[in-house]
């Protein structure tokens, strides 16, 4: 079962070219009190007439008594309107305002001149990508009703301890929702770049790092718009493991669609053309979903290409897609 409060999304998958296996695993409410007040009417006793003084011939005494109190009024009450119910988890994933926020414009992002042959080179690429993505997403998140904030980015080698658990560099990069942090795997990115001397292999390694970073940032977008937490709750309540895994695939394929929206909108300036475009197209198809929680290569290519070409979140609603599109 998934822990709802500490959402972790492990990013990535295994590529057929030898990159590491990718695996993804991914609030209290208080009811407002409604104050009421009742103004009870108050009364004062009226004066009684004084008895007449007895005489030999009594005479009638006429008395007039004026009321000394105001007529009682109906109690005055004050009521607070009941708050409107918020969106359900199904609303947040199926009908999120993000899908109507409009297309993404280029922010003229350019690839870092540093190469990920060293830790410093890899971190320079992460820094460049973070700045670009932080320019690309704020207006869209705001139109969706979310509050934009930049994620934290930490790189690691070996084993890293996080609020979402302990993870090793034998696994993929991941996103921890409770701290809004992207954890990039230095060992993977440096290893991919240095493993083969051929120029096209190095281009592939750079495109893979770009795709992975943008994918994990896609989870951050899901977090800012309520999709990540809603999906976690839905999966927690899933009646079967198969339903839980399908929910994971919908989440992961959408993160890739969001990530490739950014890549597509900046493909001319980054650039993703020529050999880089060829390697990007190759990698989005040739991956293996070892745990059946990310989607197969054909479906991953489908959603990544939709994001890349359209550059609009309305094409990334994997939660409205048929089961066949998220296998």
Coordinates of C-alpha atoms in Angstrom, one line a residue:
X1 CA 0.0 0.0 0.0
X2 CA 1.1 3.6 -0.5
X3 CA 1.7 6.1 2.2
X4 CA -0.5 9.0 1.5
X5 CA 1.5 11.7 3.3
X6 CA 5.0 11.1 2.0
X7 CA 4.5 10.7 -1.7
X8 CA 7.6 9.5 -3.5
X9 CA 7.8 9.0 -7.2
X10 CA 10.7 7.0 -8.5
X11 CA 11.5 8.2 -11.9
X12 CA 12.5 6.2 -14.8
X13 CA 12.7 2.9 -16.5
X14 CA 15.2 0.5 -18.0
X15 CA 16.5 1.3 -21.4
X16 CA 17.5 -1.3 -23.9
X17 CA 20.8 0.4 -24.3
X18 CA 21.9 -0.5 -20.8
X19 CA 20.7 2.4 -18.6
X20 CA 19.6 1.5 -15.1
X21 CA 16.1 0.1 -14.4
X22 CA 13.6 2.7 -13.7
X23 CA 11.0 2.2 -11.0
X24 CA 8.4 4.6 -9.6
X25 CA 6.7 4.2 -6.3
X26 CA 4.8 7.2 -5.2
X27 CA -4.3 16.0 4.1
X28 CA -6.0 16.4 7.1
X29 CA -9.2 18.4 7.1
X30 CA -11.1 20.0 9.9
X31 CA -14.7 20.8 9.7
X32 CA -15.4 24.5 10.3
X33 CA -17.7 25.2 13.3
X34 CA -20.7 27.2 12.5
X35 CA -21.3 29.8 15.2
X36 CA -24.9 30.7 16.1
X37 CA -26.3 33.4 18.4
X38 CA -29.8 33.9 19.8
X39 CA -30.9 37.2 21.3
X40 CA -33.6 36.3 23.8
X41 CA -36.1 39.0 24.5
X42 CA -36.1 40.4 28.1
X43 CA -39.1 41.7 30.1
X44 CA -39.6 44.0 33.0
X45 CA -42.6 43.7 35.4
X46 CA -45.3 46.3 34.9
X47 CA -46.4 48.5 37.9
X48 CA -49.6 47.5 39.7
X49 CA -52.1 50.3 40.5
X50 CA -52.3 51.5 44.2
X51 CA -55.5 50.5 46.1
X52 CA -58.1 53.3 46.6
X53 CA -58.3 54.9 50.0
X54 CA -61.6 53.9 51.8
X55 CA -64.0 56.8 52.5
X56 CA -67.6 57.0 53.8
X57 CA -68.7 57.0 50.2
X58 CA -66.4 55.1 48.1
X59 CA -65.8 56.4 44.7
X60 CA -64.4 54.5 41.8
X61 CA -60.8 55.2 41.1
X62 CA -59.7 55.3 37.5
X63 CA -56.1 54.3 36.9
X64 CA -54.1 54.2 33.8
X65 CA -51.1 51.9 33.6
X66 CA -48.6 52.4 30.7
X67 CA -46.5 49.5 29.7
X68 CA -42.9 49.9 30.5
X69 CA -41.5 47.2 28.2
X70 CA -41.2 47.0 24.5
X71 CA -43.1 44.4 22.7
X72 CA -41.2 41.2 22.4
X73 CA -39.5 40.6 19.0
X74 CA -38.6 37.4 17.2
X75 CA -35.2 36.1 18.1
X76 CA -32.5 37.3 15.8
X77 CA -30.2 34.6 14.5
X78 CA -27.0 34.7 12.5
X79 CA -26.0 31.8 10.3
X80 CA -22.8 31.1 8.4
X81 CA -23.3 29.7 4.9
X82 CA -22.0 26.1 4.6
X83 CA -18.8 25.9 2.6
X84 CA -19.0 24.4 -0.8
X85 CA -17.6 21.0 -1.1
X86 CA -14.1 20.8 -2.7
X87 CA -13.1 18.8 -5.7
X88 CA -13.0 15.0 -5.2
X89 CA -9.9 13.0 -6.0
X90 CA -11.5 11.9 -9.2
X91 CA -12.1 15.6 -10.1
X92 CA -8.5 16.4 -9.4
X93 CA -7.1 13.8 -11.8
X94 CA -9.8 13.7 -14.4
X95 CA -11.0 17.3 -14.6
X96 CA -8.1 19.3 -13.3
X97 CA -8.0 22.9 -14.3
X98 CA -4.5 22.3 -15.6
X99 CA -5.9 20.7 -18.7
X100 CA -7.5 24.0 -19.7
X101 CA -4.6 26.3 -18.8
X102 CA -3.3 26.7 -22.4
X103 CA -0.2 25.9 -24.2
X104 CA 3.4 26.2 -23.1
X105 CA 5.6 28.9 -24.8
X106 CA 9.3 28.5 -25.4
X107 CA 11.5 30.1 -22.8
X108 CA 14.5 29.9 -25.2
X109 CA 16.2 27.3 -23.0
X110 CA 19.7 26.4 -24.1
X111 CA 21.7 23.3 -23.1
X112 CA 24.5 23.8 -20.7
X113 CA 27.9 23.9 -22.3
X114 CA 29.2 21.5 -19.6
X115 CA 29.1 17.8 -20.3
X116 CA 28.0 15.3 -17.7
X117 CA 31.4 13.5 -17.8
X118 CA 32.0 14.6 -14.2
X119 CA 29.8 15.4 -11.2
X120 CA 30.3 19.1 -11.7
X121 CA 29.3 18.8 -15.4
X122 CA 26.2 16.9 -14.5
X123 CA 25.2 19.4 -11.8
X124 CA 25.7 22.3 -14.3
X125 CA 23.1 20.6 -16.5
X126 CA 20.7 20.1 -13.7
X127 CA 21.0 23.8 -12.7
X128 CA 20.4 25.0 -16.3
X129 CA 17.3 22.8 -16.6
X130 CA 15.9 23.9 -13.3
X131 CA 16.1 27.5 -14.3
X132 CA 14.5 26.8 -17.6
X133 CA 11.6 24.8 -16.2
X134 CA 11.0 27.4 -13.5
X135 CA 10.4 29.9 -16.3
X136 CA 8.2 27.5 -18.4
X137 CA 5.6 26.3 -15.8
X138 CA 4.6 29.2 -13.5
X139 CA 1.9 30.8 -15.7
X140 CA 0.3 27.4 -16.5
X141 CA 0.3 26.3 -12.8
X142 CA -1.3 29.7 -11.9
X143 CA -4.0 29.4 -14.5
X144 CA -4.8 25.9 -13.0
X145 CA -5.3 27.5 -9.6
X146 CA -2.0 26.1 -8.1
X147 CA 0.7 28.0 -6.2
X148 CA 4.0 27.7 -8.1
X149 CA 7.2 27.1 -6.2
X150 CA 10.5 25.8 -7.4
X151 CA 11.4 22.3 -6.4
X152 CA 14.6 21.5 -4.6
X153 CA 17.2 19.5 -6.6
X154 CA 19.7 17.1 -5.0
X155 CA 22.1 14.8 -6.7
X156 CA 23.4 11.6 -5.2
X157 CA 25.7 8.7 -5.6
X158 CA 25.7 5.5 -3.5
X159 CA 22.8 5.4 -1.0
X160 CA 20.8 8.5 -0.1
X161 CA 18.5 8.9 2.9
X162 CA 15.4 11.0 2.3
X163 CA 12.2 11.8 4.1
X164 CA 10.6 9.4 1.5
X165 CA 12.9 6.5 2.3
X166 CA 16.4 5.2 1.5
X167 CA 17.4 4.8 -2.2
X168 CA 20.5 3.6 -4.0
X169 CA 22.2 4.8 -7.2
X170 CA 21.5 1.4 -8.7
X171 CA 18.0 2.7 -9.1
X172 CA 16.5 5.7 -11.0
X173 CA 16.2 9.3 -10.1
X174 CA 13.0 10.1 -8.2
X175 CA 10.8 12.8 -6.8
X176 CA 9.8 13.1 -3.1
X177 CA 6.5 14.9 -2.8
X178 CA 6.6 15.6 0.9
X179 CA 9.7 17.8 0.5
X180 CA 9.2 18.7 -3.2
X181 CA 12.6 17.5 -4.1
X182 CA 14.0 16.0 -7.3
X183 CA 16.8 13.5 -6.6
X184 CA 19.1 13.1 -9.6
X185 CA 21.3 10.0 -9.9
X186 CA 24.8 11.2 -10.6
X187 CA 26.1 7.7 -11.0
X188 CA 23.6 7.0 -13.8
X189 CA 24.1 10.2 -15.7
X190 CA 27.9 10.2 -15.5
X191 CA 28.0 6.5 -16.3
X192 CA 25.8 6.8 -19.3
X193 CA 27.9 9.6 -20.7
X194 CA 31.3 8.0 -20.1
X195 CA 30.4 4.4 -20.9
X196 CA 30.8 4.6 -24.7
X197 CA 33.2 6.7 -26.8
X198 CA 30.9 7.1 -29.8
X199 CA 29.5 10.6 -30.4
X200 CA 26.0 9.4 -30.9
X201 CA 26.1 7.5 -27.6
X202 CA 27.0 10.7 -25.8
X203 CA 24.2 12.5 -27.5
X204 CA 21.8 9.7 -26.3
X205 CA 23.2 10.1 -22.7
X206 CA 22.5 13.9 -22.8
X207 CA 19.0 13.4 -24.1
X208 CA 18.3 10.7 -21.5
X209 CA 19.4 13.1 -18.7
X210 CA 17.2 15.9 -20.2
X211 CA 14.2 13.5 -20.4
X212 CA 14.7 12.2 -16.9
X213 CA 15.0 15.6 -15.3
X214 CA 11.9 17.0 -17.2
X215 CA 10.0 13.9 -16.2
X216 CA 10.7 14.3 -12.5
X217 CA 9.7 18.0 -12.8
X218 CA 6.5 16.7 -14.3
X219 CA 5.8 15.0 -11.0
X220 CA 6.4 18.4 -9.3
X221 CA 3.7 19.9 -11.6
X222 CA 1.4 17.2 -10.6
X223 CA 2.1 17.9 -6.9
X224 CA 1.4 21.7 -7.3
X225 CA -1.9 21.0 -9.0
X226 CA -3.2 18.3 -6.6
X227 CA -2.9 15.4 -9.0
X228 CA -0.1 13.7 -7.2
X229 CA -1.8 13.5 -3.8
X230 CA -5.2 12.6 -5.3
X231 CA -3.7 9.8 -7.3
X232 CA -1.9 8.5 -4.3
X233 CA -5.2 8.3 -2.3
X234 CA -7.0 6.6 -5.2
X235 CA -4.3 4.0 -5.5
X236 CA -4.3 3.5 -1.7
X237 CA -8.0 2.6 -1.9
X238 CA -7.6 0.5 -5.1
X239 CA -9.4 -2.8 -4.7
X240 CA -6.7 -4.8 -6.5
X241 CA -3.0 -4.7 -7.2
X242 CA -3.8 -4.5 -10.9
X243 CA -5.9 -1.3 -10.4
X244 CA -3.1 0.2 -8.2
X245 CA -0.5 -0.5 -10.9
X246 CA -2.8 1.0 -13.6
X247 CA -3.1 4.2 -11.4
X248 CA 0.7 4.3 -11.3
X249 CA 1.1 4.0 -15.0
X250 CA -1.4 6.8 -15.6
X251 CA 0.6 9.0 -13.3
X252 CA 4.0 8.1 -14.8
X253 CA 2.9 8.4 -18.4
X254 CA 1.4 11.9 -17.6
X255 CA 4.7 13.0 -16.1
X256 CA 6.5 12.1 -19.3
X257 CA 3.9 13.9 -21.3
X258 CA 4.4 17.0 -19.2
X259 CA 8.2 16.7 -19.4
X260 CA 8.2 16.4 -23.1
X261 CA 5.9 19.4 -23.4
X262 CA 8.8 21.4 -22.1
X263 CA 11.3 19.6 -24.4
X264 CA 9.1 20.2 -27.4
X265 CA 8.5 23.9 -26.7
X266 CA 12.3 24.5 -26.5
X267 CA 13.4 22.1 -29.2
X268 CA 14.7 24.8 -31.5
X269 CA 16.8 26.6 -28.9
X270 CA 18.1 23.7 -26.7
X271 CA 18.2 22.3 -29.5
X272 CA 16.5 19.0 -30.0
X273 CA 17.2 18.6 -33.7
X274 CA 19.3 16.4 -35.9
X275 CA 21.0 13.6 -34.0
X276 CA 19.6 14.9 -30.7
X277 CA 16.0 14.5 -32.1
X278 CA 16.8 11.0 -33.4
X279 CA 18.1 9.9 -30.0
X280 CA 15.2 11.4 -28.2
X281 CA 12.8 9.5 -30.5
X282 CA 14.7 6.3 -29.9
X283 CA 14.8 6.5 -26.1
X284 CA 11.1 7.3 -25.6
X285 CA 10.3 4.0 -27.4
X286 CA 13.1 1.7 -26.2
X287 CA 12.6 1.3 -22.5
X288 CA 11.4 -1.6 -20.4
X289 CA 8.8 -1.3 -17.7
X290 CA 10.2 -4.0 -15.3
X291 CA 7.6 -3.5 -12.6
X292 CA 4.5 -2.8 -14.8
X293 CA 4.1 0.6 -13.1
X294 CA 5.3 3.0 -15.9
X295 CA 3.8 1.8 -19.1
X296 CA 5.3 -0.1 -22.0
X297 CA 7.5 1.5 -24.7
X298 CA 4.7 1.9 -27.2
X299 CA 2.4 3.8 -24.8
X300 CA 5.3 5.8 -23.4
X301 CA 6.2 6.9 -27.0
X302 CA 2.5 7.8 -27.6
X303 CA 2.2 10.1 -24.6
X304 CA 5.7 11.6 -24.9
X305 CA 5.1 12.4 -28.5
X306 CA 1.8 14.0 -27.8
X307 CA 3.4 16.3 -25.3
X308 CA 6.3 17.1 -27.5
X309 CA 4.2 17.9 -30.6
X310 CA 1.2 19.7 -28.9
X311 CA 3.0 21.4 -26.0
X312 CA -0.4 21.7 -24.3
X313 CA -1.4 19.9 -21.1
X314 CA -4.8 19.1 -22.5
X315 CA -3.3 16.3 -24.5
X316 CA -1.8 14.8 -21.3
X317 CA -4.9 13.6 -19.5
X318 CA -3.9 10.0 -19.1
X319 CA -6.6 9.5 -16.5
X320 CA -9.3 9.9 -19.1
X321 CA -7.6 7.5 -21.5
X322 CA -8.7 3.9 -22.1
X323 CA -6.9 1.1 -20.3
X324 CA -5.2 0.1 -23.5
X325 CA -3.4 3.5 -23.8
X326 CA -1.8 3.1 -20.3
X327 CA -0.6 -0.5 -20.4

